[in-house]
Amino acid sequence: MSNTVTRIRLAGVVIAAAASTAGLAACSSPTPSGDASAAAPAAACEPAKGNVTLQYWNTVPGMDQVVALWNKNNPNIQVEMKNISTDQYGIIGNALKAGKAPELAQVGYDQLPSLRTQDAFVDASACADAVAAKSKFVPWTWSQSSFGDTGVFAFPQDTGPMALFVRSDIFKKHNLEVPKTWDEYAADAQKLHDADPNLSITFFDPNNAEFFNGLLWQNNAKMYGYSGDKWHVTVESDQSKQVAEYWQKLIDAKLVRTDLAHGSTPMYAAYQKNQIASYIGAAWGYSMFRDNLPDQSGKWSIVPMPTWGSSAASGDWGGSTVAFMKGNTHLYESVKFNSWLNSDPEALAMENKLGGLYPAATAGLELPALSEGVPYYNNEKIFDVFAESSKNIDTSFAWGPTQKTVNLALQDALAKAAAGDGKLTDAISAAQASALKSMQDLAIPAVAGN
Amino acid sequence: MSNQTPTRESRVSRTAAMALMFLLAIYFLLPLYFLIVAATKPQGDLASTFGLTFSHFDLFKNLDTLFSRSDGIFGRWALNSVIYAVLGAAVGTLISALCGYALAKFKFRGREFLFSVILGGVLVPTTALALPLFLLFSATGIVNTYLAVFLPSIVSPFGVYLARIFTAAAVPEEILESARLDGAGEFRTFFSVALKLLTPSLVTIFLFQFVGIWNNFFLPMVMLQKESLFPITLGLYQWNGQTARAPLLQESVITGSLVSIVPVIILFILLQRFWRTGLASGSIK
């Protein structure tokens, strides 16, 4: 499966490269992200004279209905949307190189720097509304989509603040309190395993770099920084090693399973058979359990992530922005639509209901649907936990300009370590090396360390 | 004694052959059986119940969800698949028949060379052609239209090859001669005489083409961006990519997969008698 996907992506890349004569030229002169002076100058923000039609590409289920609502109320600014979930970044990449990018496109937070390196965005900061939108969003999301306030390149759409999903009945049965720190979590893992050798506290999917990055983020591991015209790569740090060593210990003691792929049928089957007592997940994961394991209704609780120290800290797993794409000549209208799309309560409620989006807008966190108890989770107000988690996410975390390559290198090494070949800390070193190498290959100036 | 030995042997070997075929049948039908079972389950039972036994029978509810999702987009995809596959296979078969007939019945310079080139075309996987075709089509501006999928679908080197072999076997020179003597032109000869004799073999070519286009995934994925032009394969793939956010889509992907193989099965059942006639007419000779 993952092989096929990679092959298809590869083909997409080949097509992208070949489809454009300018492809090579575009690649050879990367603009390092984070450098305000190198970014394209902010385009003018004038309302258009007549009617405008905007293109908006995304991967969100049910987004067509949200767009239809906008179109009904805004005859002068019509939006045409396209679902690009077949090959999100391949399709965006093709369009960019062919000079046919849409006005707006969905881009994940971790892919923003890499696309900016390819000069994919326009700065909308000439629009006063765009700059003022800062106050509408959860701080870290704004920090990432504005690259530390160097412009307005995207509006945050949704996030995946992390939390711990707990089978409270299993914990109760074994007389365990819900763990508050990672140390308690490890101790509970041992106790559960001692009580029942078939029971694991959770699983560790080595082929999921995004999940692992979320864990690193929670421990304030800063992976990238940009200053003095170059990138500072600190993927390998005391914080990241601490996370790796922690999970290595659990794996060595066989307290967590490493044979389950996230979201796979075997994973759900293991939960169904009561073999796993908790799940470290993100806000969008609540529907996975509700819809795939209806029999376990009432047995789950959602609590804050276990912490490393005494103070609350959380990480983010997933989430996207809606970016202003290169060649956008209707910034005024784009900002209007983008702002409505990602901060209007009615739009946010629809996106949450149809697409499962957990809003990045602070107003969204107070949606009626997100302040009610959820029947599957014992009528607990689970979204309060995610809202709290959202506030505890480190705002200074940044992604690298070659994140996809680094993620692949990280996964390869994590999978090896999980199979007993090497340690998780080696995976951290591999990711560090891959980050430096991949940037070097693209002639992006980068150094190791601060 | 000497009479019994061969019958006993043949009974043993027949039993062995039957047993082997029985095993193979199970092997081939198992995924289909799984698909049928899975399509009747609610999403919650997919992971939590054993894959090969029925649980709740929710097939009709699943079908209803499938066809009503996103304003019935699945129906649109199904229609697109039918258009691509039926039209593509029909036109493709006609072209193959014309080419194969010409190669088999007319002697002209370079005939064998041409045939070798076409045979070479059989060796090139269609997936490898998707990229050059995309570049050609994007230069002509027909990317993201029905034509982008339809035009490549009507070309089939393997069909031409089959048509030539079949024509050589099924259309005797004498009949063509007499048709010409009766004053029929070349096209008349082809359409009124040769085509009738070729029908069983053309059904074979049609089926090959139909199944090929119906299952084609890569070409539409490269060519199409507009959801309303997608065939079923691509549509289901798109849904499958969204299951992390919308878990209930998974059941629709499974039910949709079941629905998508039904037309192919029906077509095979309807057209298999032509196949039999083809085999039988061969045996008389």
XYZ file of N, CA, C and O in Angstrom, chain B residues 1-112:
448
model
N -8.722 -56.447 -16.915
C -7.625 -55.914 -16.110
C -6.975 -54.720 -16.796
O -6.937 -53.619 -16.273
N -6.556 -55.008 -18.035
C -5.885 -53.928 -18.759
C -6.865 -52.815 -19.108
O -6.477 -51.682 -19.330
N -8.178 -53.203 -19.139
C -9.177 -52.173 -19.419
C -9.428 -51.279 -18.212
O -9.759 -50.116 -18.351
N -9.279 -51.899 -17.010
C -9.647 -51.154 -15.809
C -8.600 -50.106 -15.432
O -8.949 -49.045 -14.945
N -7.354 -50.463 -15.650
C -6.279 -49.588 -15.192
C -6.450 -48.142 -15.677
O -6.452 -47.225 -14.847
N -6.659 -47.937 -16.996
C -6.757 -46.549 -17.431
C -7.941 -45.818 -16.793
O -7.811 -44.664 -16.415
N -9.107 -46.531 -16.626
C -10.244 -45.827 -16.033
C -9.953 -45.440 -14.595
O -10.276 -44.345 -14.168
N -9.288 -46.375 -13.827
C -9.008 -46.038 -12.452
C -8.028 -44.858 -12.400
O -8.206 -43.916 -11.652
N -7.044 -44.959 -13.246
C -6.079 -43.856 -13.303
C -6.764 -42.536 -13.620
O -6.528 -41.523 -13.000
N -7.658 -42.618 -14.599
C -8.282 -41.371 -15.001
C -9.196 -40.858 -13.895
O -9.362 -39.663 -13.725
N -9.780 -41.816 -13.128
C -10.616 -41.345 -12.045
C -9.762 -40.636 -10.979
O -10.111 -39.581 -10.489
N -8.613 -41.246 -10.685
C -7.704 -40.626 -9.722
C -7.258 -39.251 -10.205
O -7.340 -38.255 -9.490
N -6.853 -39.224 -11.449
C -6.336 -37.948 -11.945
C -7.457 -36.921 -12.065
O -7.251 -35.734 -11.873
N -8.656 -37.454 -12.394
C -9.758 -36.499 -12.484
C -10.071 -35.907 -11.108
O -10.296 -34.700 -10.968
N -10.075 -36.766 -10.095
C -10.329 -36.277 -8.743
C -9.269 -35.263 -8.334
O -9.589 -34.205 -7.778
N -8.021 -35.601 -8.655
C -6.942 -34.682 -8.302
C -7.128 -33.339 -8.995
O -6.998 -32.277 -8.372
N -7.479 -33.419 -10.270
C -7.662 -32.175 -11.017
C -8.818 -31.369 -10.438
O -8.729 -30.141 -10.274
N -9.891 -32.079 -10.117
C -11.044 -31.376 -9.544
C -10.677 -30.725 -8.215
O -11.052 -29.577 -7.957
N -9.947 -31.486 -7.401
C -9.561 -30.951 -6.095
C -8.705 -29.701 -6.263
O -8.916 -28.690 -5.591
N -7.787 -29.771 -7.205
C -6.916 -28.625 -7.430
C -7.732 -27.419 -7.892
O -7.573 -26.297 -7.400
N -8.651 -27.689 -8.833
C -9.459 -26.578 -9.345
C -10.374 -26.019 -8.269
O -10.636 -24.822 -8.221
N -10.851 -26.920 -7.412
C -11.695 -26.482 -6.313
C -10.916 -25.524 -5.397
O -11.398 -24.449 -5.042
N -9.685 -25.938 -5.096
C -8.840 -25.087 -4.253
C -8.597 -23.738 -4.909
O -8.680 -22.686 -4.278
N -8.296 -23.802 -6.212
C -8.034 -22.552 -6.932
C -9.273 -21.663 -6.935
O -9.180 -20.450 -6.776
N -10.438 -22.314 -7.123
C -11.682 -21.534 -7.130
C -11.851 -20.816 -5.804
O -12.182 -19.625 -5.762
N -11.601 -21.528 -4.705
C -11.705 -20.885 -3.390
C -10.720 -19.725 -3.286
O -11.059 -18.625 -2.861
N -9.510 -20.010 -3.760
C -8.456 -18.997 -3.693
C -8.877 -17.722 -4.437
O -8.683 -16.616 -3.951
N -9.461 -17.911 -5.618
C -9.830 -16.736 -6.415
C -11.098 -16.073 -5.905
O -11.269 -14.867 -6.056
N -11.992 -16.868 -5.333
C -13.282 -16.304 -4.930
C -13.260 -15.713 -3.521
O -14.139 -14.956 -3.160
N -12.245 -16.056 -2.759
C -12.205 -15.597 -1.371
C -12.261 -14.070 -1.232
O -13.060 -13.549 -0.450
N -11.434 -13.338 -1.999
C -11.509 -11.875 -1.871
C -12.899 -11.346 -2.235
O -13.397 -10.422 -1.595
N -13.511 -11.957 -3.238
C -14.846 -11.535 -3.653
C -15.836 -11.780 -2.523
O -16.682 -10.936 -2.208
N -15.698 -12.958 -1.919
C -16.574 -13.295 -0.799
C -16.383 -12.290 0.341
O -17.350 -11.795 0.916
N -15.117 -11.985 0.614
C -14.830 -11.000 1.668
C -15.513 -9.666 1.354
O -16.119 -9.035 2.217
N -15.417 -9.267 0.073
C -15.988 -7.984 -0.328
C -17.496 -7.986 -0.100
O -18.059 -7.015 0.416
N -18.152 -9.092 -0.479
C -19.604 -9.181 -0.299
C -19.948 -9.097 1.190
O -20.828 -8.334 1.596
N -19.227 -9.842 2.004
C -19.489 -9.823 3.443
C -19.272 -8.417 4.004
O -20.121 -7.874 4.711
N -18.132 -7.816 3.630
C -17.793 -6.501 4.183
C -18.808 -5.448 3.766
O -19.114 -4.533 4.524
N -19.352 -5.595 2.546
C -20.292 -4.585 2.058
C -21.620 -4.637 2.803
O -22.400 -3.696 2.740
N -21.867 -5.728 3.507
C -23.134 -5.797 4.238
C -23.005 -5.314 5.673
O -23.988 -5.246 6.389
N -21.771 -4.986 6.083
C -21.581 -4.630 7.484
C -21.647 -3.131 7.719
O -21.255 -2.360 6.850
N -22.089 -2.717 8.899
C -21.918 -1.313 9.256
C -20.436 -1.044 9.555
O -19.695 -1.987 9.873
N -20.026 0.212 9.439
C -18.624 0.563 9.635
C -18.050 -0.020 10.931
O -16.947 -0.549 10.965
N -18.829 0.036 11.990
C -18.337 -0.374 13.301
C -17.987 -1.853 13.368
O -17.216 -2.271 14.219
N -18.564 -2.657 12.455
C -18.293 -4.090 12.501
C -17.096 -4.491 11.646
O -16.653 -5.631 11.700
N -16.583 -3.569 10.841
C -15.520 -3.931 9.894
C -14.291 -4.457 10.617
O -13.734 -5.482 10.259
N -13.862 -3.726 11.636
C -12.661 -4.148 12.352
C -13.005 -5.073 13.498
O -12.207 -5.903 13.887
N -14.220 -4.933 14.010
C -14.500 -5.613 15.275
C -15.074 -7.008 15.091
O -15.148 -7.769 16.038
N -15.527 -7.366 13.884
C -16.030 -8.732 13.698
C -15.142 -9.468 12.708
O -14.400 -8.855 11.946
N -15.239 -10.800 12.717
C -14.416 -11.613 11.818
C -14.786 -11.302 10.372
O -15.963 -11.210 10.013
N -13.758 -11.118 9.533
C -13.965 -10.636 8.176
C -14.789 -11.541 7.285
O -15.404 -11.084 6.323
N -14.820 -12.831 7.553
C -15.472 -13.751 6.626
C -16.847 -14.236 7.089
O -17.441 -15.122 6.487
N -17.329 -13.661 8.195
C -18.686 -14.032 8.604
C -19.566 -12.794 8.636
O -19.107 -11.690 8.920
N -20.840 -13.010 8.320
C -21.782 -11.897 8.305
C -22.077 -11.444 9.731
O -22.066 -12.257 10.658
N -22.337 -10.140 9.895
C -22.838 -9.681 11.195
C -24.197 -9.026 10.947
O -25.100 -9.707 10.509
N -24.312 -7.721 11.137
C -25.560 -7.046 10.790
C -25.674 -6.978 9.283
O -24.701 -6.681 8.607
N -26.865 -7.222 8.742
C -27.028 -7.119 7.298
C -27.492 -5.711 6.940
O -28.672 -5.403 6.968
N -26.510 -4.861 6.628
C -26.794 -3.452 6.363
C -26.580 -3.069 4.913
O -26.413 -1.896 4.590
N -26.591 -4.072 4.022
C -26.236 -3.800 2.622
C -27.067 -2.660 2.030
O -26.528 -1.757 1.395
N -28.392 -2.698 2.261
C -29.236 -1.706 1.591
C -29.015 -0.314 2.170
O -29.038 0.678 1.448
N -28.763 -0.270 3.459
C -28.457 1.016 4.079
C -27.130 1.547 3.516
O -27.011 2.721 3.192
N -26.146 0.634 3.379
C -24.851 1.037 2.827
C -24.998 1.547 1.407
O -24.369 2.533 1.008
N -25.841 0.845 0.607
C -26.045 1.269 -0.780
C -26.696 2.647 -0.817
O -26.309 3.510 -1.611
N -27.649 2.841 0.077
C -28.333 4.127 0.134
C -27.343 5.241 0.463
O -27.311 6.286 -0.193
N -26.493 4.987 1.473
C -25.476 5.985 1.852
C -24.553 6.241 0.679
O -24.205 7.381 0.374
N -24.139 5.146 0.022
C -23.187 5.249 -1.081
C -23.715 6.168 -2.170
O -23.020 7.073 -2.623
N -24.980 5.933 -2.573
C -25.503 6.686 -3.709
C -25.980 8.083 -3.336
O -26.225 8.903 -4.213
N -26.144 8.354 -2.038
C -26.620 9.694 -1.688
C -25.481 10.596 -1.214
O -25.656 11.789 -1.044
N -24.310 10.035 -0.995
C -23.160 10.807 -0.520
C -22.784 11.922 -1.504
O -22.786 11.684 -2.715
N -22.475 13.107 -1.004
C -22.085 14.255 -1.835
C -23.002 14.430 -3.050
O -22.549 14.435 -4.192
N -24.294 14.519 -2.818
C -25.271 14.703 -3.888
C -25.193 13.619 -4.953
O -25.321 13.899 -6.152
N -24.955 12.410 -4.563
C -24.989 11.303 -5.525
C -23.825 11.272 -6.490
O -23.988 10.840 -7.637
N -22.668 11.718 -6.059
C -21.512 11.752 -6.954
C -21.122 10.351 -7.414
O -20.615 10.163 -8.515
N -21.411 9.345 -6.607
C -21.030 7.985 -6.997
C -21.768 7.545 -8.257
O -21.186 6.899 -9.131
N -23.057 7.922 -8.355
C -23.827 7.599 -9.558
C -23.177 8.212 -10.783
O -23.079 7.596 -11.856
N -22.677 9.423 -10.613
C -22.016 10.120 -11.703
C -20.747 9.363 -12.118
O -20.477 9.173 -13.314
N -19.972 8.936 -11.120
C -18.749 8.187 -11.409
C -19.079 6.887 -12.145
O -18.380 6.495 -13.083
N -20.157 6.219 -11.687
C -20.557 4.958 -12.327
C -20.899 5.211 -13.786
O -20.473 4.477 -14.690
N -21.674 6.286 -14.011
C -22.045 6.630 -15.383
C -20.796 6.903 -16.222
O -20.676 6.442 -17.358
N -19.862 7.647 -15.655
C -18.610 7.936 -16.368
C -17.878 6.650 -16.730
O -17.407 6.489 -17.861
N -17.790 5.733 -15.775
C -17.110 4.464 -16.033
C -17.782 3.748 -17.204
O -17.114 3.196 -18.072
N -19.123 3.754 -17.203
C -19.856 3.086 -18.285
C -19.544 3.762 -19.616
O -19.263 3.104 -20.619
N -19.562 5.098 -19.615
C -19.281 5.819 -20.862
C -17.877 5.485 -21.366
O -17.693 5.106 -22.532
N -16.882 5.610 -20.469
C -15.511 5.332 -20.890
C -15.384 3.897 -21.398
O -14.790 3.636 -22.443
N -15.945 2.946 -20.630
C -15.693 1.540 -20.932
C -16.498 1.055 -22.138
O -15.948 0.407 -23.033
N -17.801 1.379 -22.197
C -18.624 0.878 -23.300
C -18.219 1.538 -24.615
O -17.902 0.860 -25.604
N -18.182 2.859 -24.614
C -17.812 3.556 -25.853
C -16.375 3.223 -26.244
O -16.088 2.908 -27.405
N -15.486 3.288 -25.256
C -14.074 3.028 -25.541
C -13.866 1.635 -26.087
O -13.161 1.436 -27.082
N -14.524 0.649 -25.471
C -14.337 -0.728 -25.923
C -14.980 -0.936 -27.289
O -14.430 -1.635 -28.151
N -16.153 -0.321 -27.528
C -16.831 -0.497 -28.820
C -15.987 0.093 -29.941
O -15.686 -0.585 -30.940
N -15.595 1.341 -29.795
C -14.796 1.983 -30.839
C -13.446 1.271 -30.973
O -12.962 1.018 -32.085
N -12.853 0.928 -29.828
C -11.567 0.237 -29.843
C -11.648 -1.098 -30.564
O -10.750 -1.463 -31.326
N -12.724 -1.830 -30.341
C -12.887 -3.125 -30.999
C -13.025 -2.954 -32.504
O -12.431 -3.703 -33.288
N -13.813 -1.947 -32.910
C -13.991 -1.707 -34.346
C -12.648 -1.388 -35.002
O -12.299 -1.938 -36.064
N -11.882 -0.513 -34.359
C -10.582 -0.141 -34.928
C -9.665 -1.359 -34.993
O -9.004 -1.611 -36.005
N -9.654 -2.144 -33.917
C -8.829 -3.353 -33.890
C -9.236 -4.298 -35.014
O -8.390 -4.879 -35.703
N -10.554 -4.453 -35.197
C -11.040 -5.366 -36.231
C -10.599 -4.898 -37.616
O -10.107 -5.688 -38.434
N -10.766 -3.606 -37.873
C -10.365 -3.053 -39.180
C -8.876 -3.278 -39.418
O -8.458 -3.752 -40.483
N -8.071 -2.980 -38.418
C -6.618 -3.120 -38.552
C -6.238 -4.586 -38.741
O -5.468 -4.932 -39.643
N -6.794 -5.419 -37.863
C -6.447 -6.831 -37.915
C -6.858 -7.453 -39.240
O -6.113 -8.241 -39.833
N -8.022 -7.066 -39.715
C -8.531 -7.579 -40.994
C -7.616 -7.154 -42.136
O -7.222 -7.960 -42.984
N -7.249 -5.894 -42.122
C -6.368 -5.387 -43.170
C -5.024 -6.124 -43.150
O -4.495 -6.519 -44.200
N -4.502 -6.331 -41.971
C -3.202 -7.001 -41.866
C -3.289 -8.465 -42.284
O -2.334 -9.039 -42.799
N -4.450 -9.064 -42.062
C -4.573 -10.488 -42.370
C -4.902 -10.727 -43.832
O -4.450 -11.705 -44.435
N -5.699 -9.849 -44.425
C -6.250 -10.157 -45.750
C -5.644 -9.350 -46.907
O -5.865 -9.675 -48.053
N -4.972 -8.295 -46.628
C -4.371 -7.528 -47.726
C -2.865 -7.701 -47.693
O -2.255 -7.664 -46.634
N -2.302 -7.933 -48.894
C -0.849 -8.026 -48.942
C -0.320 -6.678 -49.409
O -0.718 -6.176 -50.452
N 0.516 -6.080 -48.601
C 1.126 -4.812 -49.032
C 2.532 -4.724 -48.480
O 2.895 -5.436 -47.529
N 3.301 -3.868 -49.047
C 4.689 -3.739 -48.632
C 4.768 -3.191 -47.199
O 4.021 -2.271 -46.872
N 5.626 -3.804 -46.409
C 5.793 -3.325 -45.035
C 4.766 -3.895 -44.082
O 4.669 -3.471 -42.930
N 3.967 -4.863 -44.563
C 2.920 -5.400 -43.722
C 3.498 -6.064 -42.474
O 3.061 -5.784 -41.349
N 4.491 -6.908 -42.668
C 5.055 -7.608 -41.512
C 5.770 -6.651 -40.565
O 5.739 -6.821 -39.356
